[in-house]
Short mmCIF file of C-alpha atoms and ligand atoms in Angstrom, two decimals:
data_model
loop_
_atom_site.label_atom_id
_atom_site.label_comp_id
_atom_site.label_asym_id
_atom_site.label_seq_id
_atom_site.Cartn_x
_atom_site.Cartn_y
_atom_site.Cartn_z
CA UNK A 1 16.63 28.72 12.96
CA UNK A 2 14.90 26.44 15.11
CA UNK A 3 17.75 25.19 17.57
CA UNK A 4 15.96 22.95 19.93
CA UNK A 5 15.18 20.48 17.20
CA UNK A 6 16.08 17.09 18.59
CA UNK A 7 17.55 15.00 15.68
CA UNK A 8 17.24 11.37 15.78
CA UNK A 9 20.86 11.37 13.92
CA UNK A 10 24.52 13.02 13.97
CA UNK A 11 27.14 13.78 10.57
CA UNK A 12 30.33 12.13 11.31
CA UNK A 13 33.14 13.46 8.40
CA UNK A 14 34.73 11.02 6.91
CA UNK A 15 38.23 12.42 6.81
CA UNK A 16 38.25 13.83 10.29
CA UNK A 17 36.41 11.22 11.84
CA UNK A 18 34.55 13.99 14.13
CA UNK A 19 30.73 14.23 14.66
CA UNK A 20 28.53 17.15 13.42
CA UNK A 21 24.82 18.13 14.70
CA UNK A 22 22.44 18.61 11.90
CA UNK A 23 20.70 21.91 12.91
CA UNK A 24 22.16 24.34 10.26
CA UNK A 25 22.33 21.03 7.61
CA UNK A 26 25.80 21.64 7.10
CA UNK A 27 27.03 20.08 3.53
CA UNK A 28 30.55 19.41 4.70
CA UNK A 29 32.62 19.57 8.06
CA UNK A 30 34.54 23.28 8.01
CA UNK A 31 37.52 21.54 9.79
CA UNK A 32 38.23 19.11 6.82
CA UNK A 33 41.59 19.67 5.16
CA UNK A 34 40.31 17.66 1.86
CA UNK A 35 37.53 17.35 0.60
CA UNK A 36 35.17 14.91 2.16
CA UNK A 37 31.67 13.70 2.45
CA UNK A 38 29.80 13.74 6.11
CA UNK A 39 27.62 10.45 6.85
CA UNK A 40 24.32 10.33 8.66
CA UNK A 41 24.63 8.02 11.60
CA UNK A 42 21.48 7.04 12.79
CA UNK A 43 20.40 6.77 16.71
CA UNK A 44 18.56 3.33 15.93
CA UNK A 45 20.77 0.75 14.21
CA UNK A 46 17.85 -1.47 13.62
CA UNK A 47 16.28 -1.51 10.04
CA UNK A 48 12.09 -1.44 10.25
CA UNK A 49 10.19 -0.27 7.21
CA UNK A 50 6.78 1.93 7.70
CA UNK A 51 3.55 1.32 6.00
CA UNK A 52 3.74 1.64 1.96
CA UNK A 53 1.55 4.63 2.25
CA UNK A 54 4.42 6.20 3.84
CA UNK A 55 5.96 7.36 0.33
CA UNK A 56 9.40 7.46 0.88
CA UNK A 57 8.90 8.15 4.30
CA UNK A 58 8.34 4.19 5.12
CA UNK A 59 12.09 4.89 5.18
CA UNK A 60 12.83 7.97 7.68
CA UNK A 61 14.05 6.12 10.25
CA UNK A 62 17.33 6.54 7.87
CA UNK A 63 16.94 9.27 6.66
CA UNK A 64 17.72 12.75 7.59
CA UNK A 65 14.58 14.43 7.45
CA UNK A 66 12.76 16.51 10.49
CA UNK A 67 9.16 16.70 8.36
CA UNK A 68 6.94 14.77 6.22
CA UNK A 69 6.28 15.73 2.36
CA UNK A 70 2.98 15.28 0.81
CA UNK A 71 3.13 13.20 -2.45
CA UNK A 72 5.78 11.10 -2.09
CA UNK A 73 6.17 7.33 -3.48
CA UNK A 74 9.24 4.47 -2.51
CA UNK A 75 10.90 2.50 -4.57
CA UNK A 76 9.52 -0.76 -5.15
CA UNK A 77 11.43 -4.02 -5.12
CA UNK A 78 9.88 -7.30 -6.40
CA UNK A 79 11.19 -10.77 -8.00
CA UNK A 80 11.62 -10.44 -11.66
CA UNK A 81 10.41 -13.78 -13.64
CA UNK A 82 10.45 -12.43 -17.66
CA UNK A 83 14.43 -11.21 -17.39
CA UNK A 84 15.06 -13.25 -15.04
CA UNK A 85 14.01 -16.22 -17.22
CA UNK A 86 15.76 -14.82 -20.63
CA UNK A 87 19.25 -14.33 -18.49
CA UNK A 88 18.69 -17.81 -16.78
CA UNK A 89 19.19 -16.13 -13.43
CA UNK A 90 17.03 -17.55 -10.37
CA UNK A 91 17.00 -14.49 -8.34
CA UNK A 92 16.74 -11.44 -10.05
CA UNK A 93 15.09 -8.42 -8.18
CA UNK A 94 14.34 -5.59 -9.48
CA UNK A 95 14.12 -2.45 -7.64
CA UNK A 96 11.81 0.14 -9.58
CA UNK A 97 11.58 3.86 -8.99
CA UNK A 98 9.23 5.61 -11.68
CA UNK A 99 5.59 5.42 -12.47
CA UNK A 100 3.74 1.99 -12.31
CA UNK A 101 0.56 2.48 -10.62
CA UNK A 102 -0.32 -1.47 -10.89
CA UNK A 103 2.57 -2.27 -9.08
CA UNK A 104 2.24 0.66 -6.25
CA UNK A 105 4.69 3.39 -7.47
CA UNK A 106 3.55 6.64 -8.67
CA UNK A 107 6.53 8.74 -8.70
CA UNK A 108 4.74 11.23 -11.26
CA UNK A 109 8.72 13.08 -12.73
CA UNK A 110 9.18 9.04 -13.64
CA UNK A 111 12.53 8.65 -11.44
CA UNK A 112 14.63 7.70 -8.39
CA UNK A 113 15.51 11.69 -8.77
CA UNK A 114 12.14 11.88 -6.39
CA UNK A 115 14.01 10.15 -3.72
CA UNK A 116 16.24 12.83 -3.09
CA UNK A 117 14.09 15.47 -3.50
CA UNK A 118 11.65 13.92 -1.07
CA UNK A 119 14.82 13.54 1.28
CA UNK A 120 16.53 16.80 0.46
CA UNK A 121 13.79 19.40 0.86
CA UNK A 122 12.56 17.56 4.38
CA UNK A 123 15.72 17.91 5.68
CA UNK A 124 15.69 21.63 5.09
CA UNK A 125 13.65 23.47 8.53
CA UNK A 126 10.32 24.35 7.18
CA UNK A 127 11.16 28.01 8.73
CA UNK A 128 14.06 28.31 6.18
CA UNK A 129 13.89 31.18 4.32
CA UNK A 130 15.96 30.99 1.41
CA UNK A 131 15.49 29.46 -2.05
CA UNK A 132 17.50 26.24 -2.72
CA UNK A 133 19.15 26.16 -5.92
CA UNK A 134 19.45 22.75 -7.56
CA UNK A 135 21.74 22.38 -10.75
CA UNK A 136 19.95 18.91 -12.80
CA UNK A 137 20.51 17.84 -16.54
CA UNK A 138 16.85 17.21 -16.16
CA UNK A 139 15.19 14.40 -13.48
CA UNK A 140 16.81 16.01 -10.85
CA UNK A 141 14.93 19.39 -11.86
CA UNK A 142 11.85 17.54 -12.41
CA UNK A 143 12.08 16.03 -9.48
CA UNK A 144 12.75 19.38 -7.33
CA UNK A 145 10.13 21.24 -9.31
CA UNK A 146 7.27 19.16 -8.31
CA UNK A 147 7.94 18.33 -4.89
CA UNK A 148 8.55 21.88 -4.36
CA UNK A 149 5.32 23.27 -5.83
CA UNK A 150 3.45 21.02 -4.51
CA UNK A 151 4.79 21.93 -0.39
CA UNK A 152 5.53 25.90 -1.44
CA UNK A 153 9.45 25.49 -1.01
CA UNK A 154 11.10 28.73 -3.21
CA UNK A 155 13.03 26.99 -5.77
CA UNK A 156 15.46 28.07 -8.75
CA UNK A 157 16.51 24.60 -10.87
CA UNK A 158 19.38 25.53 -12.99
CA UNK A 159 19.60 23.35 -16.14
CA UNK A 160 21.31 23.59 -19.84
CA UNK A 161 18.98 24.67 -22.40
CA UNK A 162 19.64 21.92 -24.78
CA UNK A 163 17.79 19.87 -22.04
CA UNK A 164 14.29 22.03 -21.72
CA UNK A 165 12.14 19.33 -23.54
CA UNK A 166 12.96 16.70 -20.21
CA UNK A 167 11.71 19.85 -18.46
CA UNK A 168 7.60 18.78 -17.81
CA UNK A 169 5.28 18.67 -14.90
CA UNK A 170 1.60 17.13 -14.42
CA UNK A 171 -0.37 20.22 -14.57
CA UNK A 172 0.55 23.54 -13.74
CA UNK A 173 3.46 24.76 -11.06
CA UNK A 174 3.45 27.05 -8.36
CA UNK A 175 5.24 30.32 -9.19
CA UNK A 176 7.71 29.68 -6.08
CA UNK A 177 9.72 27.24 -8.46
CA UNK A 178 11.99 29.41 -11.28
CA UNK A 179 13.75 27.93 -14.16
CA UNK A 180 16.84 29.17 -15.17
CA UNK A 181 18.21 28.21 -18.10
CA UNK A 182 21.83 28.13 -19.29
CA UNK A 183 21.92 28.96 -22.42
CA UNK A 184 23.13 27.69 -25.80
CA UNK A 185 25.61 25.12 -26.05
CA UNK A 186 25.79 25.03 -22.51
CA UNK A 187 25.92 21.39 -20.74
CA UNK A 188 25.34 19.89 -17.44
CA UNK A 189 28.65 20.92 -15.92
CA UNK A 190 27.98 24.68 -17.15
CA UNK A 191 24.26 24.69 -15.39
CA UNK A 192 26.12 23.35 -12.26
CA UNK A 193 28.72 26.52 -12.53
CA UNK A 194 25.94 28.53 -12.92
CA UNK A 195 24.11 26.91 -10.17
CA UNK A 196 26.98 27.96 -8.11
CA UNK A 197 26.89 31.76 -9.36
CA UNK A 198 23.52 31.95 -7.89
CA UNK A 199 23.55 29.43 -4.56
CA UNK A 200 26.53 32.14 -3.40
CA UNK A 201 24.16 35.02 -3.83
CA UNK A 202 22.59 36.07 -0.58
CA UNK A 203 19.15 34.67 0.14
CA UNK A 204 20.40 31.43 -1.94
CA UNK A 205 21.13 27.99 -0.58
CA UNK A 206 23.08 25.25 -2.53
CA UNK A 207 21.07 22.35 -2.81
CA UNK A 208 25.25 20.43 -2.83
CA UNK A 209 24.70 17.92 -4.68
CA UNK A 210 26.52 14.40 -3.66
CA UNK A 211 27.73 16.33 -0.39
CA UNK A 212 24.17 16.77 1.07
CA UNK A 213 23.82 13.63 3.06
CA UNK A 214 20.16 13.57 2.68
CA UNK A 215 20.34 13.10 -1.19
CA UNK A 216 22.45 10.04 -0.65
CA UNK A 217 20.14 8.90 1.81
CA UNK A 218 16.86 9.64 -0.21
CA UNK A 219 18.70 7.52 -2.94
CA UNK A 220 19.60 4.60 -0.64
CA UNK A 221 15.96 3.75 -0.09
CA UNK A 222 16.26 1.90 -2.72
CA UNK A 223 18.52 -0.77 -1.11
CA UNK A 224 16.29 -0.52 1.59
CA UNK A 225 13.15 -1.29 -0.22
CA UNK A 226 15.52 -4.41 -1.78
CA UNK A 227 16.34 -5.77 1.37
CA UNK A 228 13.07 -5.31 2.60
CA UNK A 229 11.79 -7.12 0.19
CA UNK A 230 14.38 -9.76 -0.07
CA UNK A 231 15.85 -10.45 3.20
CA UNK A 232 19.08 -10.18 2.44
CA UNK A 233 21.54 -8.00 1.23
CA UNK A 234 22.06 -8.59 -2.42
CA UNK A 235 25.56 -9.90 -3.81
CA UNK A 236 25.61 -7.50 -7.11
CA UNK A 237 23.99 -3.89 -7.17
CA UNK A 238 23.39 -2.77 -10.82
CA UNK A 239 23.18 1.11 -11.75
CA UNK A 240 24.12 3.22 -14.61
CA UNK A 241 25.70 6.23 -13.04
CA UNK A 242 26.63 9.70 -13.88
CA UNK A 243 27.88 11.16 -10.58
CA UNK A 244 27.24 7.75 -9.04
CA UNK A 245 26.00 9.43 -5.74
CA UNK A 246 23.23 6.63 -6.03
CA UNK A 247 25.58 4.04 -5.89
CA UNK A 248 27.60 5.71 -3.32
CA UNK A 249 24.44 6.06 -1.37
CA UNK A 250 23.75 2.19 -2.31
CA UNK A 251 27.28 1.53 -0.90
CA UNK A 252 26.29 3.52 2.16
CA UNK A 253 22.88 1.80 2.80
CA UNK A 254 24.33 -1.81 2.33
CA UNK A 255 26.96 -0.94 4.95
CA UNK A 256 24.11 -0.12 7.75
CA UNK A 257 22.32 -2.81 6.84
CA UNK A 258 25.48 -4.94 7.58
CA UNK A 259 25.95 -3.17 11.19
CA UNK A 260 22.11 -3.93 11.49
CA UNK A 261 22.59 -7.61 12.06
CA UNK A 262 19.58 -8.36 10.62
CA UNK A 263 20.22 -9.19 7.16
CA UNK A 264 23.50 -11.41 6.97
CA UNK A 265 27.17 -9.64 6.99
CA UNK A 266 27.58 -9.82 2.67
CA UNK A 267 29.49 -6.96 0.96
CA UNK A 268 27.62 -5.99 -1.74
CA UNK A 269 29.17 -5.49 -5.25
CA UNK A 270 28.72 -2.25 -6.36
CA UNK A 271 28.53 -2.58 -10.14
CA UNK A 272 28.40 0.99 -12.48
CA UNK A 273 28.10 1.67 -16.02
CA UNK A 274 28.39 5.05 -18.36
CA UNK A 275 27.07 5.43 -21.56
CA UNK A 276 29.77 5.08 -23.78
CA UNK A 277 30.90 7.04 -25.77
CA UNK A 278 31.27 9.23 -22.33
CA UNK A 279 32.96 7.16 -19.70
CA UNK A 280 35.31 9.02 -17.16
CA UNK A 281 34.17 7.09 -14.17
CA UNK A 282 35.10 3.54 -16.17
CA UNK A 283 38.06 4.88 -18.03
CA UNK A 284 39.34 5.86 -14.47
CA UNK A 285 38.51 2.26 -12.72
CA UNK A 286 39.91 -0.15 -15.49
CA UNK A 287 43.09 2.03 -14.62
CA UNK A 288 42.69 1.92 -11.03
CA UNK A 289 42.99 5.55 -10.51
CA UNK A 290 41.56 6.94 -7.77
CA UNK A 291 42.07 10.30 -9.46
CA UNK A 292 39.57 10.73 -12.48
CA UNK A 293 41.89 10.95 -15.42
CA UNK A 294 41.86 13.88 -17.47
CA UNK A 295 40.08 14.70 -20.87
CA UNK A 296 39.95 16.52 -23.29
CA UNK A 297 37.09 19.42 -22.25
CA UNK A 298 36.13 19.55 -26.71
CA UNK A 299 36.02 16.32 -26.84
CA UNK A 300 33.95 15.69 -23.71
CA UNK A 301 31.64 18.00 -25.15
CA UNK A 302 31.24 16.07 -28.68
CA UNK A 303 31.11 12.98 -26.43
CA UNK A 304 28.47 14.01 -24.16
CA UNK A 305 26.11 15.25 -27.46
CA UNK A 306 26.45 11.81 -28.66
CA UNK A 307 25.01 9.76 -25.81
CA UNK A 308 21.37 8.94 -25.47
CA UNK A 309 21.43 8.90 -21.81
CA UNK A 310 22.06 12.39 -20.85
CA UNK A 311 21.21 12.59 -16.97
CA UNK A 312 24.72 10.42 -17.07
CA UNK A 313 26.63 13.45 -18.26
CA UNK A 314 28.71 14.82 -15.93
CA UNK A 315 31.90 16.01 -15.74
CA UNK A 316 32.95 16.10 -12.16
CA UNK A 317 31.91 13.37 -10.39
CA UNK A 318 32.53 12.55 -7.12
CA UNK A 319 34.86 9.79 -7.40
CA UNK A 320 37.98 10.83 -6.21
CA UNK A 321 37.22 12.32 -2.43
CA UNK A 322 36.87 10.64 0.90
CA UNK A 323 33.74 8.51 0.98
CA UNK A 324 33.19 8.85 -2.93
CA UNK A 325 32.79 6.66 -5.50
CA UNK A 326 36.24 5.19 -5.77
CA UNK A 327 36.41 4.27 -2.30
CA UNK A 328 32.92 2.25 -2.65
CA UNK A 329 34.21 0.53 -5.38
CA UNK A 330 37.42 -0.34 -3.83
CA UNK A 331 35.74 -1.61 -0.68
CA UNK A 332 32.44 -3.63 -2.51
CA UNK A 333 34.93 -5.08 -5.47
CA UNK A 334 32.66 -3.52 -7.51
CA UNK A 335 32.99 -3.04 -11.01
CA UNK A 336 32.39 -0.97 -13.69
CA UNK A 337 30.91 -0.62 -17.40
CA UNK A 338 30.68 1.15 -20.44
CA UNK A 339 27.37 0.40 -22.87
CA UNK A 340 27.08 2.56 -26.26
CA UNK A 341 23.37 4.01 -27.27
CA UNK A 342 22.63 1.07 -29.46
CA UNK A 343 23.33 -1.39 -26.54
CA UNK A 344 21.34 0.43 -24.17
CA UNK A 345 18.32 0.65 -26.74
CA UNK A 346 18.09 -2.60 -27.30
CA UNK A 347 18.43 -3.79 -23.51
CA UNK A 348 15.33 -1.40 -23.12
CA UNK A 349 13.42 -2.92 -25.24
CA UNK A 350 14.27 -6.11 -24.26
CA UNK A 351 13.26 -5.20 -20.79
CA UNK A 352 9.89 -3.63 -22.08
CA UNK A 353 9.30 -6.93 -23.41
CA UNK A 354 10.14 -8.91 -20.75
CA UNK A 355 8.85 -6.90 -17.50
CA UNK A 356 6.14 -4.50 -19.18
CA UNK A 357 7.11 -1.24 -18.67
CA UNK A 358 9.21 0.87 -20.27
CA UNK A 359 12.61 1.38 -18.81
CA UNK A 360 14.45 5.20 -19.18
CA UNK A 361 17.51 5.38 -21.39
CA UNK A 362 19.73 5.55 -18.26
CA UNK A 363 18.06 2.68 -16.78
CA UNK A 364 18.58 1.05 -19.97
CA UNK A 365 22.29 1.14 -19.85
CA UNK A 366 22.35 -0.60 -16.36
CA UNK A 367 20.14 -2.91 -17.95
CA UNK A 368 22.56 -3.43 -21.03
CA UNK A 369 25.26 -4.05 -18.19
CA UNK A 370 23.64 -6.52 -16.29
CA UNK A 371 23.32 -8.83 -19.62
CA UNK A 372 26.90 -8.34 -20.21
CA UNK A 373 27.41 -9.40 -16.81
CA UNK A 374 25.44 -12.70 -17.16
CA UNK A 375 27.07 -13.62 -20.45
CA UNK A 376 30.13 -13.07 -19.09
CA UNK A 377 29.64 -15.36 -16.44
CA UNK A 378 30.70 -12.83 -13.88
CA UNK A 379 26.97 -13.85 -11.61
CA UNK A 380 26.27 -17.34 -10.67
CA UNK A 381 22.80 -18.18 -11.19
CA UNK A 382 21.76 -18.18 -7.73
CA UNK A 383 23.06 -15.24 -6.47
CA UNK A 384 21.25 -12.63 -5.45
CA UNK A 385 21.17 -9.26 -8.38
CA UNK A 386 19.90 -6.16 -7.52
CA UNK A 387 18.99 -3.86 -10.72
CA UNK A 388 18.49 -0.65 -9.75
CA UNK A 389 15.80 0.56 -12.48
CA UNK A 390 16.51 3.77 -12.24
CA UNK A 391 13.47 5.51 -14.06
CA UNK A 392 10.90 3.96 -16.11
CA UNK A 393 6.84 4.44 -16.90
CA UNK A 394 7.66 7.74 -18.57
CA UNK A 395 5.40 6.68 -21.66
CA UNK A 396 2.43 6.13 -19.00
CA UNK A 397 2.88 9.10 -17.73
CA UNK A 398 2.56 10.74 -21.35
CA UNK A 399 -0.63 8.23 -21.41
CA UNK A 400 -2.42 8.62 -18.21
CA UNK A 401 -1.23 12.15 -17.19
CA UNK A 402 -1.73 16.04 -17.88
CA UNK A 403 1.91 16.21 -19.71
CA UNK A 404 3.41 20.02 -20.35
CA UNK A 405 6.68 21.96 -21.00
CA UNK A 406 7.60 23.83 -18.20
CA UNK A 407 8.77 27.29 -20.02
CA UNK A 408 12.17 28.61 -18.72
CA UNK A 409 11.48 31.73 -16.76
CA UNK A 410 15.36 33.22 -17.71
CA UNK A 411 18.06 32.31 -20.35
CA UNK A 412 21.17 33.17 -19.03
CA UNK A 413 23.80 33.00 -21.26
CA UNK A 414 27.66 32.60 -20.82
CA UNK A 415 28.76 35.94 -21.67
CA UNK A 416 25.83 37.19 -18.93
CA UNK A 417 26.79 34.10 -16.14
CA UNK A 418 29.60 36.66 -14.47
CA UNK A 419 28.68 36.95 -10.31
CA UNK A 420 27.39 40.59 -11.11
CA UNK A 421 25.29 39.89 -13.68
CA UNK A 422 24.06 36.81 -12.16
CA UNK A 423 23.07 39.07 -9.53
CA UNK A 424 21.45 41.45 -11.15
CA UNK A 425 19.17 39.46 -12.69
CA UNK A 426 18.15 37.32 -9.52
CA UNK A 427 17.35 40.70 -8.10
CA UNK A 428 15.18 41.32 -11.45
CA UNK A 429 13.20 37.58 -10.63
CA UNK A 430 13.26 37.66 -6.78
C1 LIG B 1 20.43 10.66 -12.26
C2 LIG B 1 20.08 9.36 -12.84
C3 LIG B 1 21.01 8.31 -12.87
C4 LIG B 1 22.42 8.46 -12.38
O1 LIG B 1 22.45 8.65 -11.01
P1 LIG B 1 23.79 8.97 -10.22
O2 LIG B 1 23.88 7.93 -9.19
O3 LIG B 1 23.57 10.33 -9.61
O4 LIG B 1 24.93 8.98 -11.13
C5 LIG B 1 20.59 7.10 -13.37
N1 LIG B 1 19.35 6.93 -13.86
C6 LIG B 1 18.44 7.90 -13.86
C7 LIG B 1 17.08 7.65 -14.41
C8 LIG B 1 18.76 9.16 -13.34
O5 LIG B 1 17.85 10.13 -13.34
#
């Protein structure tokens, strides 16, 4: 490993309070006595943006990358007027991450999941050897798998096999990206246990999820592209969260933009909602717990089949530990919300209407929350909303776009997902 490197950032951990150098991209701070995330901090404290042909990498000055990526998009922000008009508020900005060519964002896997992946695999030294493994319900595999055959990064994505058919690229990949699939019933939180079984293998490297600072970073572009756009930071953030490592990144981005100077000293509210029936992360706020309460592991199962949205399964989010989810909410007042399928469905199509381009079921549900937020007269009028549209422009993908199935290269199922088996057959595909 390439030791010379000179970072233009440090990790601090957020329990221990002491700083880390980047050069082996450690995912958490071996001193910690519970668990915690690390932070970027960033040599310049001044915000500038880069040209929009860029990509994502208008935004590297935050973001913990040592290389540039070839095919990358940003987020784009811009004023809504249709939505904004039907919900009566004045200034509604949208922040879209998907594919919209007319409005300048061509992120072909059609979500913000490209952020990170962008972020992720250029933080990882181009002399690495090994071959990240990335657990996804499906946009996060997506995601991986293109920007990965497209730069030759060896890649294993790790997802349930219920979820295959989100599994598609734009033409063909290259054969450094494997699919494994877990099989069966299995769900997201099984693919990430299985993600695990491999990542510890030697010659494997856990992608980490929430924990890898440059995932949270890749996602906070998005508040970057906002207030680059708008000026200011907004006064309500709206996502529909899963693991809600985008709005802990949001959290994250809004707080350097405060220490920037530049765009006013707001706090701003960090506003999340599930797809009910499956709602740990709300169920767990309403009671202020900063532990997620317990379930029942059946009935999270039967739960999880019924939603529409499934990239907001998951099971173990990081809510509870230093610098998670909990704590953003607790410091941004934030809020939280719980929308059922038939909510969410209509809210997209109400946004499809309005703004022209189809939003994704997950988007939908932040869109759903955002109208319960204005009837409830819980935003003035004037005050600044961010919705973070999540993924959208799927259907013009299908339209414009060489559309296939990327076939799983292994089933693995449970009673094969034991560490020596696991083995076995990673020596079998590597
Ligand atoms: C992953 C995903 C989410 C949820 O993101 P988290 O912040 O990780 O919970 C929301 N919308 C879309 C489209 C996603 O792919």
């Amino acid at each position: 490993m390439n030791t010379a490197v000179d970072l233009h950032y440090k990790l601090r951990c957020l329990e221990t309070g002491e700083i880390l150098s980047d050069v082996d991209a450690p995912l958490s701070n071996p001193n910690a006595t519970q668990p915690a995330f690390l932070r970027t901090e960033y040599d310049t404290k001044q915000f500038a943006a880069g040209p929009l042909e860029d990509g994502i990498y208008r935004f590297e000055r935050w973001m913990p990358v040592r290389r540039r990526l070839e095919g990358s998009s940003a987020p784009i922000t811009y004023q809504s007027e249709g939505l904004a008009r039907h919900l009566g508020l004045n200034r509604l900005f949208i922040t879209f991450s998907g594919y919209w060519p007319e409005r300048g964002c061509r992120m072909l896997t059609g979500t913000f999941k490209e952020c990170e992946a962008y972020s992720v695999c250029a933080r990882t030294p181009s002399d690495s050897d090994s071959v990240l493994v990335v657990a996804s319900a499906g946009n996060t595999a997506r995601a991986f798998a293109r920007v990965c055959s497209d730069n030759e990064i060896p890649l294993v994505v790790v997802i349930p096999e219920g979820n295959l058919p989100s599994l598609w690229s734009i033409g063909p990949l290259s054969d450094c990206v494997r699919v494994i699939a877990a099989g069966r019933d299995s769900d997201y939180s099984d693919a990430i246990a299985l993600a695990g079984t491999i990542a510890s293998l030697p010659g494997f490297n856990p992608e980490g999820g929430a924990k890898n600072v440059a995932r949270r970073d890749g996602m906070g572009t998005t508040v970057l592209s906002a207030a680059d756009a708008i000026g200011e930071i907004p006064h309500h953030y709206f996502q529909a969260v899963g693991s809600g490592t985008g709005a802990i990144a949001a959290w994250e981005a809004s707080l350097r933009l405060v220490e920037s100077g530049q765009f006013g000293s707001r706090k701003m509210k960090i506003r999340v909602s599930q797809n009910a029936p499956f709602s740990p992360i709300h169920k767990s706020w309403q009671q202020r717990s900063r532990a997620l309460l317990p379930f029942d592991e059946q009935e999270a199962r039967r739960q999880i089949a019924a939603i529409n949205a499934k990239v907001l399964a998951n099971r173990k989010p990081p809510y509870s530990l230093i610098g998670g989810l909990y704590e953003a909410l607790v410091d941004s007042d934030g809020t939280t919300g719980s929308i059922d399928n038939e909510t969410a469905s209509s809210a997209g199509e109400l946004f499809l209407k309005t703004e022209g381009i189809d939003a994704s079921p997950a988007a939908a549900v932040a869109v759903a929350d955002l109208i319960q937020a204005t009837k409830n007269g819980t935003i003035e009028r004037d005050e600044i909303v961010m919705l973070n549209l999540t993924g959208g422009g799927v259907d013009l993908v299908a339209e414009n776009e060489d559309v296939r199935l990327i076939p799983p290269t292994r089933i693995i199922n449970s009673e094969e997902s034991d560490a020596e088996s696991v083995d076995r057959i990673m020596k079998e595909l590597f």
